[in-house]
């Protein structure tokens, strides 16, 4: 084995820098053929279907006739147990043939004899019992089985598997790291005590905190009073017990701005199932919350609008009936004035009746216009309190008996005053107020 130590070191120094398994095998074939006297090397890999072996790569540096053997190898396949590669595939053990031209299971015996090939050996490359490839070497002279050579190539095969597994793990970790770094969600990793160990760029972009500002801190730096201490206690008890938690937070950024987030917190566990830390994946849902709020306000406004329309239709019907009665009252009052004359002491009462009736008629006309969605003409400012008092005289018999007009006027004044201070439209406020008066 001492003869191969230098070669082994040389190969092992080159393999880790390769980008793929096939590239690493090519290095092995070239190095062995260049330094050990074996004239030809080849690698056989399972087909995509996994039911036969195909030639993946050949390498030779001596003997011109070997090119013919190489071309023949590229056109042949080996089912399990057939030929030297197929035999090694089934046995999963190295194999040495002193003279391949005299071996009945060596399908390329004729072409090997023509090219001057004599001894051949093959070694399986296995990963957890699964065949990755078969490496074979040939020489143009008979050689007795060399245990050191077989052991040397077997060591190389094992190292190829180890390095391949490491490469796969590197690729997997790189993909995972890339996914975390480029994720559209905030990702936080903490230790068992909740101390932040990692945050991704999305977290810093959303919260305004730099990575160095939050490492070693607790996620409580984002908390507000929106989430109670009892809620945080319940969350902590759940995740420390090994269960996942999902919910919403109303947090505060570094600049004081507030935002909503949907969070999924999952315990990280070791092989024994012990919790070693926590993974938090959080999504900014501030815009979703804003849209939901607008939809709710729109639904509420639509509800009151529909309600007001229904009241308008009802009020229109009442006003129409009342208008008929009022016309009779006005008619009889005018007849009484004609009979008694202006000097009669009752005339002033009759004038009061007609004056009040005129105001009532104007009010009724306005109600009818509102119920029919007609434009109001000759509008002018009017005291809301005066309007309600006059309406009480006319419509008191139609309203519920439990309406307190003092409280009603006070509430009307407060509602409209508050609407002026807020961004809520005053018309909407008045509509809601009018709806509540009439229902």
CSV table of C-alpha atoms in Angstrom, one decimal:
chain,number,residue,atom,x,y,z
A,1,UNK,CA,0.0,0.0,0.0
A,2,UNK,CA,3.0,2.3,0.5
A,3,UNK,CA,3.4,2.5,-3.2
A,4,UNK,CA,0.0,4.1,-3.6
A,5,UNK,CA,0.0,6.5,-0.6
A,6,UNK,CA,1.5,9.4,-2.7
A,7,UNK,CA,-1.0,8.8,-5.5
A,8,UNK,CA,-3.9,8.6,-2.9
A,9,UNK,CA,-2.9,11.9,-1.4
A,10,UNK,CA,-2.7,13.5,-4.8
A,11,UNK,CA,-6.1,12.3,-5.8
A,12,UNK,CA,-7.7,13.2,-2.5
A,13,UNK,CA,-6.3,16.7,-2.8
A,14,UNK,CA,-8.0,17.2,-6.2
A,15,UNK,CA,-11.4,15.6,-5.7
A,16,UNK,CA,-12.8,18.1,-3.2
A,17,UNK,CA,-12.4,20.9,-5.8
A,18,UNK,CA,-14.5,19.2,-8.4
A,19,UNK,CA,-18.1,20.4,-9.2
A,20,UNK,CA,-19.7,17.0,-9.7
A,21,UNK,CA,-19.4,13.2,-9.1
A,22,UNK,CA,-18.6,12.5,-12.8
A,23,UNK,CA,-15.8,15.1,-12.8
A,24,UNK,CA,-14.3,13.5,-9.7
A,25,UNK,CA,-14.4,10.0,-11.3
A,26,UNK,CA,-12.6,11.3,-14.4
A,27,UNK,CA,-9.8,12.6,-12.2
A,28,UNK,CA,-9.4,9.2,-10.6
A,29,UNK,CA,-9.3,7.4,-14.0
A,30,UNK,CA,-6.7,9.8,-15.3
A,31,UNK,CA,-4.5,9.7,-12.2
A,32,UNK,CA,-4.5,5.9,-12.0
A,33,UNK,CA,-3.8,5.4,-15.7
A,34,UNK,CA,-1.0,8.0,-15.7
A,35,UNK,CA,0.9,6.7,-12.6
A,36,UNK,CA,0.2,3.0,-12.1
A,37,UNK,CA,0.8,1.5,-15.5
A,38,UNK,CA,-2.8,0.5,-16.1
A,39,UNK,CA,-3.4,1.4,-19.8
A,40,UNK,CA,-7.1,1.9,-19.9
A,41,UNK,CA,-9.9,3.0,-17.5
A,42,UNK,CA,-13.6,3.3,-17.8
A,43,UNK,CA,-16.7,4.1,-15.6
A,44,UNK,CA,-20.1,2.4,-15.9
A,45,UNK,CA,-23.2,4.0,-14.4
A,46,UNK,CA,-26.9,2.8,-14.1
A,47,UNK,CA,-29.2,3.8,-16.9
A,48,UNK,CA,-32.1,6.2,-16.1
A,49,UNK,CA,-34.4,3.2,-15.8
A,50,UNK,CA,-31.9,1.5,-13.5
A,51,UNK,CA,-32.0,-1.9,-15.3
A,52,UNK,CA,-28.6,-1.9,-17.1
A,53,UNK,CA,-25.2,-0.2,-17.0
A,54,UNK,CA,-24.0,2.3,-19.7
A,55,UNK,CA,-20.5,3.6,-20.3
A,56,UNK,CA,-20.1,7.0,-18.7
A,57,UNK,CA,-16.5,7.8,-19.5
A,58,UNK,CA,-13.3,6.2,-20.8
A,59,UNK,CA,-9.6,7.1,-20.4
A,60,UNK,CA,-6.5,5.7,-22.0
A,61,UNK,CA,-3.0,7.1,-22.4
A,62,UNK,CA,-1.1,4.3,-24.1
A,63,UNK,CA,-1.5,1.8,-26.9
A,64,UNK,CA,-3.2,3.3,-29.9
A,65,UNK,CA,-5.4,0.2,-30.5
A,66,UNK,CA,-7.2,0.9,-27.3
A,67,UNK,CA,-9.2,3.5,-29.1
A,68,UNK,CA,-11.0,0.7,-30.9
A,69,UNK,CA,-11.8,-0.9,-27.5
A,70,UNK,CA,-13.0,2.4,-26.2
A,71,UNK,CA,-15.4,3.0,-29.1
A,72,UNK,CA,-16.8,-0.5,-28.8
A,73,UNK,CA,-17.4,0.0,-25.0
A,74,UNK,CA,-19.5,3.2,-25.7
A,75,UNK,CA,-22.0,1.1,-27.8
A,76,UNK,CA,-22.6,-1.7,-25.3
A,77,UNK,CA,-24.7,-2.1,-22.2
A,78,UNK,CA,-24.5,-4.5,-19.3
A,79,UNK,CA,-27.5,-6.0,-17.5
A,80,UNK,CA,-27.0,-7.2,-13.9
A,81,UNK,CA,-24.6,-10.1,-13.7
A,82,UNK,CA,-23.4,-9.8,-17.3
A,83,UNK,CA,-19.8,-8.9,-18.1
A,84,UNK,CA,-17.3,-7.6,-15.7
A,85,UNK,CA,-19.3,-4.4,-14.8
A,86,UNK,CA,-22.6,-6.4,-14.5
A,87,UNK,CA,-20.9,-9.0,-12.2
A,88,UNK,CA,-19.5,-6.3,-9.9
A,89,UNK,CA,-23.0,-4.7,-9.9
A,90,UNK,CA,-24.6,-7.8,-8.5
A,91,UNK,CA,-21.9,-8.9,-6.1
A,92,UNK,CA,-21.1,-5.4,-4.9
A,93,UNK,CA,-17.5,-6.5,-4.5
A,94,UNK,CA,-14.3,-5.9,-6.4
A,95,UNK,CA,-13.4,-8.4,-9.2
A,96,UNK,CA,-10.1,-9.2,-10.8
A,97,UNK,CA,-9.7,-11.1,-14.1
A,98,UNK,CA,-6.2,-12.2,-15.0
A,99,UNK,CA,-7.0,-12.7,-18.7
A,100,UNK,CA,-10.2,-11.2,-20.0
A,101,UNK,CA,-9.8,-12.8,-23.4
A,102,UNK,CA,-10.3,-16.2,-21.9
A,103,UNK,CA,-13.2,-15.3,-19.6
A,104,UNK,CA,-16.6,-16.6,-20.9
A,105,UNK,CA,-18.5,-13.7,-19.1
A,106,UNK,CA,-16.4,-11.0,-20.7
A,107,UNK,CA,-18.5,-9.9,-23.6
A,108,UNK,CA,-15.7,-7.8,-25.2
A,109,UNK,CA,-13.2,-10.7,-25.2
A,110,UNK,CA,-12.7,-10.7,-29.0
A,111,UNK,CA,-12.1,-6.9,-29.2
A,112,UNK,CA,-9.9,-7.1,-26.1
A,113,UNK,CA,-7.8,-9.7,-27.8
A,114,UNK,CA,-7.5,-7.6,-30.9
A,115,UNK,CA,-6.5,-4.6,-28.9
A,116,UNK,CA,-3.9,-6.5,-26.8
A,117,UNK,CA,-5.8,-6.2,-23.5
A,118,UNK,CA,-5.2,-8.9,-20.9
A,119,UNK,CA,-5.9,-8.2,-17.2
A,120,UNK,CA,-8.9,-6.3,-16.0
A,121,UNK,CA,-10.3,-5.3,-12.6
A,122,UNK,CA,-13.5,-3.5,-11.5
A,123,UNK,CA,-14.6,-1.9,-8.2
A,124,UNK,CA,-18.1,-0.9,-7.2
A,125,UNK,CA,-18.8,2.6,-5.8
A,126,UNK,CA,-21.7,2.2,-3.3
A,127,UNK,CA,-23.7,4.7,-1.3
A,128,UNK,CA,-25.6,3.0,1.5
A,129,UNK,CA,-25.7,-0.2,-0.6
A,130,UNK,CA,-26.9,1.6,-3.7
A,131,UNK,CA,-24.7,1.4,-6.8
A,132,UNK,CA,-23.5,4.7,-8.0
A,133,UNK,CA,-21.0,3.5,-10.5
A,134,UNK,CA,-18.5,0.7,-11.5
A,135,UNK,CA,-14.9,1.7,-12.1
A,136,UNK,CA,-12.8,-0.7,-14.3
A,137,UNK,CA,-9.1,-0.7,-15.4
A,138,UNK,CA,-7.3,-2.8,-18.0
A,139,UNK,CA,-3.7,-3.5,-18.9
A,140,UNK,CA,-2.0,-5.1,-21.9
A,141,UNK,CA,-0.2,-7.8,-19.8
A,142,UNK,CA,-1.3,-10.5,-17.5
A,143,UNK,CA,-1.2,-9.5,-13.8
A,144,UNK,CA,-1.8,-11.6,-10.8
A,145,UNK,CA,-4.4,-10.3,-8.4
A,146,UNK,CA,-3.0,-7.3,-6.5
A,147,UNK,CA,-4.7,-6.9,-3.1
A,148,UNK,CA,-3.0,-3.6,-2.5
A,149,UNK,CA,-4.2,-2.2,-5.8
A,150,UNK,CA,-7.8,-3.4,-5.1
A,151,UNK,CA,-7.6,-1.9,-1.6
A,152,UNK,CA,-6.2,1.4,-3.0
A,153,UNK,CA,-9.0,1.8,-5.6
A,154,UNK,CA,-11.6,0.7,-3.0
A,155,UNK,CA,-10.4,3.5,-0.7
A,156,UNK,CA,-10.7,6.0,-3.6
A,157,UNK,CA,-14.2,4.7,-4.3
A,158,UNK,CA,-15.2,5.3,-0.6
A,159,UNK,CA,-13.7,8.8,-0.7
A,160,UNK,CA,-15.7,9.5,-3.8
A,161,UNK,CA,-18.9,8.6,-2.0
A,162,UNK,CA,-18.0,10.7,1.0
A,163,UNK,CA,-17.1,13.7,-1.1
A,164,UNK,CA,-20.2,13.3,-3.2
A,165,UNK,CA,-22.4,13.2,-0.1
A,166,UNK,CA,-20.6,16.3,1.2
A,167,UNK,CA,-21.1,18.0,-2.1
A,168,UNK,CA,-24.8,17.2,-2.0
A,169,UNK,CA,-25.0,18.5,1.5
A,170,UNK,CA,-23.2,21.7,0.4
A,171,UNK,CA,-25.6,22.2,-2.5
A,172,UNK,CA,-28.6,21.5,-0.2
A,173,UNK,CA,-27.3,24.0,2.4
A,174,UNK,CA,-26.6,26.6,-0.3
A,175,UNK,CA,-30.1,26.2,-1.7
A,176,UNK,CA,-31.6,26.5,1.8
A,177,UNK,CA,-29.5,29.5,2.6
A,178,UNK,CA,-30.5,31.1,-0.6
A,179,UNK,CA,-34.2,30.4,0.0
A,180,UNK,CA,-34.0,31.9,3.5
A,181,UNK,CA,-32.0,35.0,2.5
A,182,UNK,CA,-34.3,35.7,-0.5
A,183,UNK,CA,-37.5,34.8,1.2
A,184,UNK,CA,-40.4,37.3,1.0
A,185,UNK,CA,-41.2,36.5,4.7
A,186,UNK,CA,-39.3,37.6,7.8
A,187,UNK,CA,-37.4,34.7,9.2
A,188,UNK,CA,-36.1,34.7,12.8
A,189,UNK,CA,-34.1,32.0,14.6
A,190,UNK,CA,-33.7,32.1,18.4
A,191,UNK,CA,-32.1,29.9,21.0
A,192,UNK,CA,-34.0,28.1,23.7
A,193,UNK,CA,-34.3,31.3,25.7
A,194,UNK,CA,-35.7,33.4,22.9
A,195,UNK,CA,-32.5,35.2,22.2
A,196,UNK,CA,-32.2,36.1,18.5
A,197,UNK,CA,-29.4,34.3,16.7
A,198,UNK,CA,-30.4,35.0,13.0
A,199,UNK,CA,-32.7,37.3,11.0
A,200,UNK,CA,-32.9,37.4,7.2
A,201,UNK,CA,-32.7,40.6,5.1
A,202,UNK,CA,-36.5,40.8,4.8
A,203,UNK,CA,-36.7,41.3,8.6
A,204,UNK,CA,-34.3,44.2,8.5
A,205,UNK,CA,-36.1,45.7,5.5
A,206,UNK,CA,-39.5,45.5,7.2
A,207,UNK,CA,-38.6,46.5,10.8
A,208,UNK,CA,-35.8,49.0,10.1
A,209,UNK,CA,-33.4,47.2,12.5
A,210,UNK,CA,-30.0,46.3,11.3
A,211,UNK,CA,-28.8,42.7,11.8
A,212,UNK,CA,-26.2,43.7,14.4
A,213,UNK,CA,-28.9,45.6,16.3
A,214,UNK,CA,-31.1,42.5,16.9
A,215,UNK,CA,-28.6,39.7,17.3
A,216,UNK,CA,-28.6,38.9,21.0
A,217,UNK,CA,-31.9,40.7,21.6
A,218,UNK,CA,-35.3,39.3,22.2
A,219,UNK,CA,-38.2,39.7,19.7
A,220,UNK,CA,-39.9,41.7,22.4
A,221,UNK,CA,-38.2,44.8,21.0
A,222,UNK,CA,-41.0,44.8,18.4
A,223,UNK,CA,-44.0,44.3,20.8
A,224,UNK,CA,-46.8,46.7,21.6
A,225,UNK,CA,-49.6,46.7,24.1
A,226,UNK,CA,-51.9,45.1,21.5
A,227,UNK,CA,-50.9,41.6,22.5
A,228,UNK,CA,-51.4,41.0,26.2
A,229,UNK,CA,-48.9,39.4,28.6
A,230,UNK,CA,-51.3,36.4,29.0
A,231,UNK,CA,-51.2,35.8,25.2
A,232,UNK,CA,-47.4,35.9,25.2
A,233,UNK,CA,-47.3,33.5,28.2
A,234,UNK,CA,-49.7,31.1,26.4
A,235,UNK,CA,-47.5,31.3,23.2
A,236,UNK,CA,-44.3,30.6,25.2
A,237,UNK,CA,-45.8,27.7,27.1
A,238,UNK,CA,-46.9,26.1,23.8
A,239,UNK,CA,-43.7,26.4,21.9
A,240,UNK,CA,-41.5,25.3,24.8
A,241,UNK,CA,-43.6,22.2,25.1
A,242,UNK,CA,-42.6,21.3,21.5
A,243,UNK,CA,-45.8,22.4,19.7
A,244,UNK,CA,-46.0,25.0,17.0
A,245,UNK,CA,-48.0,28.3,17.3
A,246,UNK,CA,-49.6,30.5,14.7
A,247,UNK,CA,-51.2,33.9,15.2
A,248,UNK,CA,-51.1,37.6,14.5
A,249,UNK,CA,-49.0,40.4,16.1
A,250,UNK,CA,-49.4,44.1,16.0
A,251,UNK,CA,-45.8,45.2,16.2
A,252,UNK,CA,-43.8,48.4,16.1
A,253,UNK,CA,-40.9,49.2,13.7
A,254,UNK,CA,-37.7,50.9,14.7
A,255,UNK,CA,-39.1,54.3,13.5
A,256,UNK,CA,-42.2,53.9,15.6
A,257,UNK,CA,-44.5,52.9,12.7
A,258,UNK,CA,-47.0,50.0,13.5
A,259,UNK,CA,-47.6,47.0,11.3
A,260,UNK,CA,-49.5,43.7,11.4
A,261,UNK,CA,-47.8,40.3,10.8
A,262,UNK,CA,-49.0,36.7,10.6
A,263,UNK,CA,-46.5,34.5,12.5
A,264,UNK,CA,-45.7,30.8,12.5
A,265,UNK,CA,-43.3,29.8,15.3
A,266,UNK,CA,-42.0,26.3,15.3
A,267,UNK,CA,-39.6,24.6,17.8
A,268,UNK,CA,-36.3,23.3,16.5
A,269,UNK,CA,-35.4,19.9,17.9
A,270,UNK,CA,-32.3,17.7,18.0
A,271,UNK,CA,-32.1,14.0,17.2
A,272,UNK,CA,-33.5,13.1,20.7
A,273,UNK,CA,-36.5,15.4,20.2
A,274,UNK,CA,-35.3,18.1,22.7
A,275,UNK,CA,-36.1,21.7,21.8
A,276,UNK,CA,-32.9,23.6,21.0
A,277,UNK,CA,-34.4,26.8,19.6
A,278,UNK,CA,-37.2,28.3,17.7
A,279,UNK,CA,-37.9,29.3,14.0
A,280,UNK,CA,-40.2,32.2,13.3
A,281,UNK,CA,-41.6,32.8,9.9
A,282,UNK,CA,-43.6,36.0,9.7
A,283,UNK,CA,-45.5,37.7,6.9
A,284,UNK,CA,-46.4,41.4,6.7
A,285,UNK,CA,-50.3,41.6,6.5
A,286,UNK,CA,-50.7,45.3,7.2
A,287,UNK,CA,-52.1,45.9,3.7
A,288,UNK,CA,-54.5,43.0,4.0
A,289,UNK,CA,-55.7,44.3,7.3
A,290,UNK,CA,-56.3,47.8,5.8
A,291,UNK,CA,-58.3,46.3,2.9
A,292,UNK,CA,-60.4,44.2,5.3
A,293,UNK,CA,-61.1,47.3,7.4
A,294,UNK,CA,-62.2,49.3,4.3
A,295,UNK,CA,-64.5,46.4,3.2
A,296,UNK,CA,-66.1,46.3,6.7
A,297,UNK,CA,-66.7,50.1,6.7
A,298,UNK,CA,-68.1,49.8,3.2
A,299,UNK,CA,-70.4,47.0,4.3
A,300,UNK,CA,-71.6,49.1,7.3
A,301,UNK,CA,-72.2,52.1,5.1
A,302,UNK,CA,-74.1,50.0,2.6
A,303,UNK,CA,-76.2,48.6,5.4
A,304,UNK,CA,-77.1,52.0,6.7
A,305,UNK,CA,-77.8,53.3,3.2
A,306,UNK,CA,-80.2,50.4,2.5
A,307,UNK,CA,-81.8,51.0,5.9
A,308,UNK,CA,-82.2,54.7,5.1
A,309,UNK,CA,-83.7,53.9,1.8
A,310,UNK,CA,-86.3,51.7,3.4
A,311,UNK,CA,-87.1,54.4,5.9
A,312,UNK,CA,-87.4,56.9,3.1
A,313,UNK,CA,-90.0,54.7,1.4
A,314,UNK,CA,-91.9,54.3,4.6
A,315,UNK,CA,-91.7,58.0,5.4
A,316,UNK,CA,-92.9,58.8,1.9
A,317,UNK,CA,-96.0,56.7,2.3
A,318,UNK,CA,-96.8,58.3,5.7
A,319,UNK,CA,-96.1,61.8,4.3
A,320,UNK,CA,-98.4,61.1,1.4
A,321,UNK,CA,-101.3,60.1,3.6
A,322,UNK,CA,-100.6,62.9,6.0
A,323,UNK,CA,-100.6,65.4,3.1
A,324,UNK,CA,-104.1,64.4,2.2
A,325,UNK,CA,-105.2,65.0,5.8
A,326,UNK,CA,-103.3,68.3,5.9
A,327,UNK,CA,-105.0,69.5,2.7
A,328,UNK,CA,-108.4,68.9,4.3
A,329,UNK,CA,-107.3,70.8,7.4
A,330,UNK,CA,-106.1,73.8,5.4
A,331,UNK,CA,-109.2,73.8,3.3
A,332,UNK,CA,-111.5,73.8,6.3
A,333,UNK,CA,-109.4,76.5,8.0
A,334,UNK,CA,-109.7,78.8,4.9
A,335,UNK,CA,-113.4,78.2,4.7
A,336,UNK,CA,-113.7,79.1,8.4
A,337,UNK,CA,-111.7,82.3,7.8
A,338,UNK,CA,-114.1,83.3,5.0
A,339,UNK,CA,-117.2,82.7,7.1
A,340,UNK,CA,-115.9,84.6,10.2
A,341,UNK,CA,-114.0,87.4,8.5
A,342,UNK,CA,-110.6,88.9,9.6
A,343,UNK,CA,-112.1,90.7,12.6
A,344,UNK,CA,-113.4,87.7,14.4
A,345,UNK,CA,-111.4,86.7,17.5
A,346,UNK,CA,-111.0,83.1,16.1
A,347,UNK,CA,-109.3,84.4,12.9
A,348,UNK,CA,-105.8,84.6,14.5
A,349,UNK,CA,-106.1,80.9,15.5
A,350,UNK,CA,-107.1,80.1,12.0
A,351,UNK,CA,-104.1,82.0,10.7
A,352,UNK,CA,-101.9,80.0,13.0
A,353,UNK,CA,-103.4,76.8,11.6
A,354,UNK,CA,-102.7,77.8,8.0
A,355,UNK,CA,-99.1,79.0,8.9
A,356,UNK,CA,-98.3,75.7,10.6
A,357,UNK,CA,-99.9,73.8,7.8
A,358,UNK,CA,-97.8,75.6,5.3
A,359,UNK,CA,-94.6,74.7,7.2
A,360,UNK,CA,-95.9,71.1,7.5
A,361,UNK,CA,-96.6,71.0,3.8
A,362,UNK,CA,-93.1,72.2,3.0
A,363,UNK,CA,-91.7,69.5,5.3
A,364,UNK,CA,-93.9,66.8,3.8
A,365,UNK,CA,-92.8,67.9,0.3
A,366,UNK,CA,-89.2,67.5,1.4
A,367,UNK,CA,-89.9,64.1,2.7
A,368,UNK,CA,-91.6,63.1,-0.5
A,369,UNK,CA,-88.7,64.4,-2.6
A,370,UNK,CA,-86.2,62.5,-0.4
A,371,UNK,CA,-88.2,59.2,-0.6
A,372,UNK,CA,-88.4,59.6,-4.4
A,373,UNK,CA,-84.7,60.5,-4.7
A,374,UNK,CA,-85.6,63.8,-6.3
A,375,UNK,CA,-83.3,66.8,-6.2
A,376,UNK,CA,-84.2,69.4,-3.5
A,377,UNK,CA,-84.9,72.9,-4.8
A,378,UNK,CA,-84.7,76.2,-3.0
A,379,UNK,CA,-82.6,74.7,-0.2
A,380,UNK,CA,-81.3,76.9,2.6
A,381,UNK,CA,-79.6,76.5,5.9
A,382,UNK,CA,-81.9,75.4,8.8
A,383,UNK,CA,-81.5,74.8,12.4
A,384,UNK,CA,-81.5,71.0,13.1
A,385,UNK,CA,-83.0,71.6,16.5
A,386,UNK,CA,-85.8,73.7,15.1
A,387,UNK,CA,-86.5,71.1,12.4
A,388,UNK,CA,-86.7,68.3,15.0
A,389,UNK,CA,-89.1,70.3,17.3
A,390,UNK,CA,-91.4,71.1,14.3
A,391,UNK,CA,-91.3,67.5,13.2
A,392,UNK,CA,-92.2,66.4,16.7
A,393,UNK,CA,-95.5,68.4,16.5
A,394,UNK,CA,-96.4,66.8,13.2
A,395,UNK,CA,-95.1,63.2,13.5
A,396,UNK,CA,-95.3,62.6,17.3
A,397,UNK,CA,-98.1,60.1,16.8
A,398,UNK,CA,-96.0,58.0,14.4
A,399,UNK,CA,-92.8,57.8,16.6
A,400,UNK,CA,-92.2,55.5,19.4
A,401,UNK,CA,-93.3,56.9,22.7
A,402,UNK,CA,-89.9,56.3,24.4
A,403,UNK,CA,-88.0,59.0,22.4
A,404,UNK,CA,-86.6,61.7,24.6
A,405,UNK,CA,-86.1,64.8,22.4
A,406,UNK,CA,-83.7,66.5,24.8
A,407,UNK,CA,-81.3,63.6,24.6
A,408,UNK,CA,-82.0,63.3,20.9
A,409,UNK,CA,-80.9,66.9,20.2
A,410,UNK,CA,-77.9,66.6,22.5
A,411,UNK,CA,-76.7,63.4,20.7
A,412,UNK,CA,-77.3,65.0,17.3
A,413,UNK,CA,-75.1,68.0,18.2
A,414,UNK,CA,-72.3,65.7,19.6
A,415,UNK,CA,-72.3,63.4,16.6
A,416,UNK,CA,-72.1,66.1,14.0
A,417,UNK,CA,-69.4,67.9,16.0
A,418,UNK,CA,-67.3,64.8,16.2
A,419,UNK,CA,-67.7,64.1,12.5
A,420,UNK,CA,-66.2,67.4,11.7
A,421,UNK,CA,-63.1,66.6,13.8
A,422,UNK,CA,-62.7,63.2,12.1
A,423,UNK,CA,-62.2,62.1,8.5
A,424,UNK,CA,-65.6,60.5,8.4
A,425,UNK,CA,-68.0,62.2,5.9
A,426,UNK,CA,-70.6,64.4,7.7
A,427,UNK,CA,-73.4,63.3,5.4
A,428,UNK,CA,-72.8,59.7,6.4
A,429,UNK,CA,-72.9,60.7,10.1
A,430,UNK,CA,-76.2,62.5,9.5
A,431,UNK,CA,-77.6,59.6,7.6
A,432,UNK,CA,-76.8,57.2,10.4
A,433,UNK,CA,-78.2,59.7,12.9
A,434,UNK,CA,-81.4,60.1,10.9
A,435,UNK,CA,-81.8,56.4,10.6
A,436,UNK,CA,-81.6,55.9,14.4
A,437,UNK,CA,-84.2,58.6,14.9
A,438,UNK,CA,-86.7,56.9,12.7
A,439,UNK,CA,-86.1,53.3,13.8
